[in-house]
Coordinates of C-alpha atoms and ligand atoms in Angstrom, one line a residue:
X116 CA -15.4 -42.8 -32.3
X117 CA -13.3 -46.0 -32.5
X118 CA -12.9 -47.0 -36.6
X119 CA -15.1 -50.0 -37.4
X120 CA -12.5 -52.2 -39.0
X121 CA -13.4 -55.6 -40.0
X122 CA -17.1 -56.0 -39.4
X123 CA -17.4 -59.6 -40.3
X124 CA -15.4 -60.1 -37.4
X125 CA -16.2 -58.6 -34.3
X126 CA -13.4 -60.0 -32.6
X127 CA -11.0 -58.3 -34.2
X128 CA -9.1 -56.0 -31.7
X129 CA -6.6 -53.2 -31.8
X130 CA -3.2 -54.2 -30.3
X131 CA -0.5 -51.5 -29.6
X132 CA 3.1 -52.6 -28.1
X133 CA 6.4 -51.3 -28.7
X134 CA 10.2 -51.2 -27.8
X135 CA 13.0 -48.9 -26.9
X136 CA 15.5 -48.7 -29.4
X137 CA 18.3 -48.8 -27.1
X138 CA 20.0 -52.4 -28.7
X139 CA 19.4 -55.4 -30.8
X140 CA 16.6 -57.4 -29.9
X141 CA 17.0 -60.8 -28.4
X142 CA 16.0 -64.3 -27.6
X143 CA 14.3 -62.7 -24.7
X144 CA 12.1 -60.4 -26.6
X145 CA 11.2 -63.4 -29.2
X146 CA 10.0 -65.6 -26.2
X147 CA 8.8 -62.9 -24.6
X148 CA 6.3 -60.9 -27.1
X149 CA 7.9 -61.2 -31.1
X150 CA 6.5 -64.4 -31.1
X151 CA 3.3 -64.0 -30.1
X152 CA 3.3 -60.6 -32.4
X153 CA 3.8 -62.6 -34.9
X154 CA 0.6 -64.9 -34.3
X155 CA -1.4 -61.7 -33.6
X156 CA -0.9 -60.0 -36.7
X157 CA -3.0 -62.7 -38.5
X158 CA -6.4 -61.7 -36.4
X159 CA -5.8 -58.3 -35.2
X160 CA -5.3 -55.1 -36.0
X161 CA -1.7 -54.6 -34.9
X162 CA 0.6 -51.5 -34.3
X163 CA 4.0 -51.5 -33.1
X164 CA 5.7 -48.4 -32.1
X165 CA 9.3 -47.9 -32.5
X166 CA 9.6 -45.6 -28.9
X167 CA 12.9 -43.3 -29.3
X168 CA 11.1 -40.9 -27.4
X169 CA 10.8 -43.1 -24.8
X170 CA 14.2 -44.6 -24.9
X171 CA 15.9 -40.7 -24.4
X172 CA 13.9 -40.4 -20.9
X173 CA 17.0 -42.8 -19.9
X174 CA 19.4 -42.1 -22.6
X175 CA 19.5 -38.6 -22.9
X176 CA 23.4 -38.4 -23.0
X177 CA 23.2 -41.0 -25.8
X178 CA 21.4 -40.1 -28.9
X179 CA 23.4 -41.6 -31.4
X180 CA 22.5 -45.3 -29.5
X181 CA 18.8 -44.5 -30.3
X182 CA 19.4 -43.4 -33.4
X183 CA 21.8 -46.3 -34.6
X184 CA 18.8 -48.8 -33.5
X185 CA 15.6 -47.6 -34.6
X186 CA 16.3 -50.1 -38.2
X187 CA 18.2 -52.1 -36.3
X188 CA 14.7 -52.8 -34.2
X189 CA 12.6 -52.8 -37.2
X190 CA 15.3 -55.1 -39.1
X191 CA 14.8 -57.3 -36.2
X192 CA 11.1 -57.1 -36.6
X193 CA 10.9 -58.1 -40.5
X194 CA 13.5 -61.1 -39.9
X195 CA 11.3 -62.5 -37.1
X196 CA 8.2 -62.4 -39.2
X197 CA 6.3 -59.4 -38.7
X198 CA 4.5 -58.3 -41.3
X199 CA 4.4 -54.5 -42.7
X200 CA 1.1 -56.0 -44.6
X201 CA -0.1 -57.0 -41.4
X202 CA 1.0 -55.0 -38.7
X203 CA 2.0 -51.0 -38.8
X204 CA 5.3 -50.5 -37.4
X205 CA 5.8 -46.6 -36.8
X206 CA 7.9 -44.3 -35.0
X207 CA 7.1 -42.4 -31.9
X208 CA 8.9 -39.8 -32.7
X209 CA 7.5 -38.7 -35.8
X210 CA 4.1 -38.6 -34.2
X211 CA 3.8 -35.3 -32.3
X212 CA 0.1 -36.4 -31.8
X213 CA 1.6 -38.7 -28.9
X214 CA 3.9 -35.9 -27.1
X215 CA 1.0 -33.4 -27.0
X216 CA -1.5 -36.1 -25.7
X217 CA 0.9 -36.9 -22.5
X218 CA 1.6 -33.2 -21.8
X219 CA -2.5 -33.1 -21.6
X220 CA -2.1 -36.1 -19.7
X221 CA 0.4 -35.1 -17.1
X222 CA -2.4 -33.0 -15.5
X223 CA -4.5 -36.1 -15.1
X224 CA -2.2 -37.8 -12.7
X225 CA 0.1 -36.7 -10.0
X226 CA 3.8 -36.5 -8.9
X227 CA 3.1 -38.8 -5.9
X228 CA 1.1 -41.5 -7.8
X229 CA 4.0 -41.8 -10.6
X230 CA 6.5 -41.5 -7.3
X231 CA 5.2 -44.7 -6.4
X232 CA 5.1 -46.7 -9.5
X233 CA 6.6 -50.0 -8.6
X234 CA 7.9 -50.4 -12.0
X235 CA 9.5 -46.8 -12.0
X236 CA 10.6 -47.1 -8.9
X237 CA 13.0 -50.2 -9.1
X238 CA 14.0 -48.7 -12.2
X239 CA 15.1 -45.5 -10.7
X240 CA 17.0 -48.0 -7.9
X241 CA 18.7 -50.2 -11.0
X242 CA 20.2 -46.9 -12.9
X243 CA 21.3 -45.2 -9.4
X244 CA 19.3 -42.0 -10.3
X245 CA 17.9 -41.4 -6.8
X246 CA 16.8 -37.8 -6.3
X247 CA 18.3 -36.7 -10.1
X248 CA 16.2 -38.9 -12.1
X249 CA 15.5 -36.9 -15.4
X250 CA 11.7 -35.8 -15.1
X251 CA 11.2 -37.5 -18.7
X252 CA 12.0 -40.5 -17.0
X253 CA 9.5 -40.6 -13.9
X254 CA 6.8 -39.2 -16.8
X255 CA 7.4 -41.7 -18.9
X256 CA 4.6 -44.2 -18.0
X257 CA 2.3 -41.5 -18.5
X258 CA 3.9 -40.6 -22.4
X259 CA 3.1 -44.9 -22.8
X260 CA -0.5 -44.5 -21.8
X261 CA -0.3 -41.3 -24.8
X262 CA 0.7 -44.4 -26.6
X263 CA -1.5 -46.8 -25.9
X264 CA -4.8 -44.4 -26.0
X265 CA -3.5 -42.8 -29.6
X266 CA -3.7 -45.9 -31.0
X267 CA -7.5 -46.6 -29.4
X268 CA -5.5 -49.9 -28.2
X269 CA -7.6 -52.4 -26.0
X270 CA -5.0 -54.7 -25.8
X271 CA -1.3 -54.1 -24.8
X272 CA 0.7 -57.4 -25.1
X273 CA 3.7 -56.5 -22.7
X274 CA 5.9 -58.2 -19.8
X275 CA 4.9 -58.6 -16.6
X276 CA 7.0 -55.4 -15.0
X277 CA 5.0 -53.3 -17.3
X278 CA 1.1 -53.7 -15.7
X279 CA 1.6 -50.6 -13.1
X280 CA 2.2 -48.5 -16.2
X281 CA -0.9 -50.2 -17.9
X282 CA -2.7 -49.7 -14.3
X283 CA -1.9 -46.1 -14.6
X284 CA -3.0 -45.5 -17.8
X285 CA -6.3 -46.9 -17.5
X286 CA -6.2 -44.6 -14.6
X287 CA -5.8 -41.9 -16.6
X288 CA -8.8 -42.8 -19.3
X289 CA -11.1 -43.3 -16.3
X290 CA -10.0 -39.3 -15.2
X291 CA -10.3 -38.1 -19.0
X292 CA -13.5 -39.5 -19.3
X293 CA -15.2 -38.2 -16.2
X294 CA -14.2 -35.1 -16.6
X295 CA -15.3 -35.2 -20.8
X296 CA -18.2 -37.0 -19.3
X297 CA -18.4 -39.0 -22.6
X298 CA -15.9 -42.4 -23.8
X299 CA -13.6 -40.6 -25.0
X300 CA -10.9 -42.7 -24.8
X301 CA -11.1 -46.9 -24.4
X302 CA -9.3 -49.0 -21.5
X303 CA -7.1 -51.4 -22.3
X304 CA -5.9 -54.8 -21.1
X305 CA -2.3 -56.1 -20.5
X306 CA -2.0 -59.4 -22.4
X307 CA 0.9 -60.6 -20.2
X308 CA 3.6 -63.5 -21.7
X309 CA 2.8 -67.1 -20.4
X310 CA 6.9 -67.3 -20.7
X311 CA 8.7 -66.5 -17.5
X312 CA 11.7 -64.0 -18.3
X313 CA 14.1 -65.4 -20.0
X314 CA 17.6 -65.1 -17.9
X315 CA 20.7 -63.7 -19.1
X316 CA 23.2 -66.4 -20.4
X317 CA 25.3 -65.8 -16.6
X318 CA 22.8 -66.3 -14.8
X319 CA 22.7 -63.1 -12.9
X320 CA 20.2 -61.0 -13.8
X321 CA 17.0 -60.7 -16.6
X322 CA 18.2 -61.2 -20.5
X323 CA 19.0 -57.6 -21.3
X324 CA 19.4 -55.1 -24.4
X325 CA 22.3 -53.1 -22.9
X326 CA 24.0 -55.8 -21.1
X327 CA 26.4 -58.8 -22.7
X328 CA 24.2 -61.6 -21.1
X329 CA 22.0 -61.5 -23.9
X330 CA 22.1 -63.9 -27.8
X331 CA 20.3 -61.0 -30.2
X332 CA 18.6 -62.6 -33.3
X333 CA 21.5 -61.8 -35.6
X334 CA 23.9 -63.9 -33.5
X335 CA 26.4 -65.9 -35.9
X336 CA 26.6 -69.8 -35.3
X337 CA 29.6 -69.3 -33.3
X338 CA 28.3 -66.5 -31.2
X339 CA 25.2 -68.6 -30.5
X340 CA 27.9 -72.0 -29.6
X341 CA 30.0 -70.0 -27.0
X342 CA 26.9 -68.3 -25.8
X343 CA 25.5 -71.7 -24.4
X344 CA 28.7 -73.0 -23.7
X345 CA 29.2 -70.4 -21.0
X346 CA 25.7 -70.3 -19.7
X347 CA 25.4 -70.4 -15.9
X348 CA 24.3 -73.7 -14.5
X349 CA 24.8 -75.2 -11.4
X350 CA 28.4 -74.3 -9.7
X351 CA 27.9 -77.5 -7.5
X352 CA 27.1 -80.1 -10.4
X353 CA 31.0 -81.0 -10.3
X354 CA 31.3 -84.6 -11.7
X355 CA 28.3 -85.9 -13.7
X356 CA 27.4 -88.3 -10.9
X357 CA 26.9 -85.0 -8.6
X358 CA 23.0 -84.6 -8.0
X359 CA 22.1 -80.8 -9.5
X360 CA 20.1 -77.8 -9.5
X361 CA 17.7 -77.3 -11.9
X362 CA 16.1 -74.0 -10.0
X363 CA 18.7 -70.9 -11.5
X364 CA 20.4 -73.4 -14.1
X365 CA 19.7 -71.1 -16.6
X366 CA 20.0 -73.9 -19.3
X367 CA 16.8 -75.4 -17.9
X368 CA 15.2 -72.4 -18.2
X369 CA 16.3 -71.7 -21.8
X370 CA 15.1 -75.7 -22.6
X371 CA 11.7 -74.6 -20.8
X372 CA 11.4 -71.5 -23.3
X373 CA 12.4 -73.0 -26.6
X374 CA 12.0 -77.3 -26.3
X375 CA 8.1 -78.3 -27.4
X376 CA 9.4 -82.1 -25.9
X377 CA 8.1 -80.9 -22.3
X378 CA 8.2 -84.6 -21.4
X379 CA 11.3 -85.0 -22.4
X380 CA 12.8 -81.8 -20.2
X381 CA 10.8 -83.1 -17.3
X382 CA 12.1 -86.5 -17.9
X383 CA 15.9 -84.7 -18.1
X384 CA 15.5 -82.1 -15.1
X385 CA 14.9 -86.0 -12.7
X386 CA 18.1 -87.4 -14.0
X387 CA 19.8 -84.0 -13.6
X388 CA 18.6 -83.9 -10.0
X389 CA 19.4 -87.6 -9.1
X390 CA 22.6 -87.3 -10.6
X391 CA 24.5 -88.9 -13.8
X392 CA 23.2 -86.4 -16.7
X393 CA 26.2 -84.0 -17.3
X394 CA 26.2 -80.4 -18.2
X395 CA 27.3 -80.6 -21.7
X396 CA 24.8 -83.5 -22.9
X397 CA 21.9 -80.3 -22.1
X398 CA 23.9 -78.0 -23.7
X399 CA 24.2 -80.0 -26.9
X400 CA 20.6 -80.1 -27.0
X401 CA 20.1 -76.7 -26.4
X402 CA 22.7 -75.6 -28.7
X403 CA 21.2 -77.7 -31.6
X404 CA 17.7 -75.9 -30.5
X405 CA 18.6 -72.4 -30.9
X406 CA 20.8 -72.9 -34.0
X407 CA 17.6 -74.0 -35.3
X408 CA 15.6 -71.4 -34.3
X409 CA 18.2 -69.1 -35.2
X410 CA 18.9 -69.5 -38.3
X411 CA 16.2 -68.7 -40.3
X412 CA 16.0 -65.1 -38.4
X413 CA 19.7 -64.8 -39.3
X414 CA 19.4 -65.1 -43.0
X415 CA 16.3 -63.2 -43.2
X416 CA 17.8 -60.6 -40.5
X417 CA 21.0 -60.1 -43.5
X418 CA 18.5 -59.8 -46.0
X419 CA 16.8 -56.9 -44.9
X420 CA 19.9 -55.2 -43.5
X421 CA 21.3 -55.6 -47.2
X422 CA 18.3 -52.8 -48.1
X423 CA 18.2 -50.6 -45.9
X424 CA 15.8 -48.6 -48.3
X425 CA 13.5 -51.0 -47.8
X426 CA 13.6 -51.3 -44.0
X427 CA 13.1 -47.4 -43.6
X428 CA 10.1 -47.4 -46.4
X429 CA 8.4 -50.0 -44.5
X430 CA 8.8 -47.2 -41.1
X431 CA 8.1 -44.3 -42.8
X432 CA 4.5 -45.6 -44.7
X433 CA 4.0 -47.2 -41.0
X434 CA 4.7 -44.0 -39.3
X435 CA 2.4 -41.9 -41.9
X436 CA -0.2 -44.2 -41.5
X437 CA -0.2 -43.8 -37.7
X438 CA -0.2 -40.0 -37.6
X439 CA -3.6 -39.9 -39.1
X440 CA -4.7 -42.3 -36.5
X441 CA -3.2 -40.4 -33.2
X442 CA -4.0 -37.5 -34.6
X443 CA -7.7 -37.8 -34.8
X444 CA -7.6 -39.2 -31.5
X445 CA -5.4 -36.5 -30.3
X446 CA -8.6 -33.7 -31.8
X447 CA -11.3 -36.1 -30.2
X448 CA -9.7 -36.2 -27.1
X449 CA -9.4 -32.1 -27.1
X450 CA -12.7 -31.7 -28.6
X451 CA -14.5 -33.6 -25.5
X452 CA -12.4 -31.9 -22.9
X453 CA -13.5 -28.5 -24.5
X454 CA -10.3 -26.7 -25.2
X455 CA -9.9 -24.1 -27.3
X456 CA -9.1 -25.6 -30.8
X457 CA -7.6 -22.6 -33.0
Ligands
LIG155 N1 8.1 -49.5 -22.0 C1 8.2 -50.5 -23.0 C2 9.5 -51.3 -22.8 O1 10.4 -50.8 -22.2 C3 8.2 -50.0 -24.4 C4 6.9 -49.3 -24.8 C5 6.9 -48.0 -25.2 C6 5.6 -49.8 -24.9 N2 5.6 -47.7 -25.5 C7 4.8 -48.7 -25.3 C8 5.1 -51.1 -24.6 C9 3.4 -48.9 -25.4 C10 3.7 -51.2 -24.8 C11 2.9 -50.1 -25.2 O2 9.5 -52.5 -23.1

């Protein structure tokens, strides 16, 4: 049975996300879910799962960049605002529960149906695995919905390139519970970002951990400057008379993301079209946004890193926390499919 949590408030509901720890986190994570994590700490019941497991299915050859970054994600975490009061932070892991739920899993689904993933499938195309992707690596959507279902989630705050996996997984809890013939595990809903991906700063591809388009939260004031001073814009806005672009001009999208004036960027992107606004007047304004923003994270970002004691205490009580949790849902979910329980 799901835990009754708060009953004065029925609307309370359980939220599991989580992260690779395969780099600093970014402005592109903050838009895209820490800031809402933030706000959804205050009325839910929130877990966030630090996934190393999940970051070797593509890092294999790379340990020591998983294991460098698991603080530095939940550093990142605590300077941002996350709670450990509020919301359990844990590592996957150290949660054996999780593994042995997706190898039960795995014989819920098939090689075809994770074969055509859209999700997996551009991935696979983006890392150039073709036919020697690790297995890990097409399995892993089906180790997230072990995630997901540990935690009793119902909703799975995520980007939009993640619903097949949350497709899939309630896939998977519709098999599980026709074959136990009881609920034995919930479905969940993706609670996709209203934000549209934040861009790298050249303008090429998707803000990225592991590539250098990116401004992580701990970026210095200078980092942050030359950042926006070599953010893509519109190669054809010349002189400041030229007419320009706002479509791609990645500083438009970053003013869309982080300015609360949305008259005033409306107002901006008409003179930028018609001509006469110059490239550096936006990037003033954006540059005085994001120190903004930044800043705060920064010094409570250096904080934290200062005790690391702390950082890992906060991940360990998190992660013990969430082994009782996946494990009783791990037993339940054994229990109703009527395997032999030594
Ligand atoms: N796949 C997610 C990402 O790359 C990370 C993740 C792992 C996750 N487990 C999860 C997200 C469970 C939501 C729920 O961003």
């Amino acid at each position: 049975m799901a835990q009754v949590i708060n009953t004065d408030n029925s609307n309370v509901r359980t939220i599991l996300t989580g992260d690779r720890p395969t780099g600093r986190l970014h402005l592109g994570h903050f838009v895209g879910s820490l800031k809402s994590r933030v706000q959804l700490q205050e009325k839910h019941r929130q877990f966030i799962l630090v996934a190393d497991m999940q970051a070797l299915t593509d890092n294999n050859g790379n340990p020591a960049k998983v294991r460098e970054n698991v603080l530095e994600v939940v550093t990142d975490y605590l300077a941002v605002g996350i709670d450990p009061q509020r919301t359990t932070i844990c590592l996957q892991s150290a949660l054996p529960a999780i593994s042995e739920l997706a190898m039960l899993y795995l014989n819920f689904t098939t090689v075809a149906r994770l074969e055509r993933n859209p999700t997996i499938r551009s991935e696979i195309v983006h890392r150039g695995f073709e036919r020697s992707v690790p297995a890990g690596f097409l399995c892993y959507p089906v180790s997230q919905a072990a995630d997901i279902t540990a935690f009793d989630a119902d909703l799975v705050p995520v980007g939009e390139d993640q619903a097949p996996l949350i497709e899939l997984a309630n896939e998977i809890v519709t098999r599980v519970n026709n074959q136990s013939g009881k609920s034995t595990l919930k479905n969940m809903e993706g609670l996709y970002s209203e934000t549209p991906r934040l861009p790298g700063v050249d303008g090429k591809s998707k803000m990225s951990k592991s590539s250098s388009n990116s401004i992580t939260l701990g970026s210095s004031p200078e980092e942050i400057r030359a950042a926006v001073r070599q953010m893509y814009t519109d190669p054809k806005h010349i002189r400041v008379s030229d007419p320009g672009t706002v479509e791609g001009n990645v500083v438009f999208s970053f003013l869309d993301a982080f300015d609360q004036d949305k008259n005033e960027v409306d107002a901006l992107k008409e003179h930028y079209r018609a001509g006469g606004l110059g490239d550096m007047v936006l990037k003033r304004r954006l540059e005085d946004l994001l120190q903004s923003l930044l800043e705060p994270i920064r010094e409570q970002r250096k904080r934290f890193a200062a005790d690391p004691e702390y950082v890992l205490s906060v991940l360990r009580t998190g992660t013990e926390k969430s082994r009782d949790v996946t494990s009783e849902t791990l037993c339940r979910v054994r229990k109703d499919l009527g395997h032999f329980i030594l």
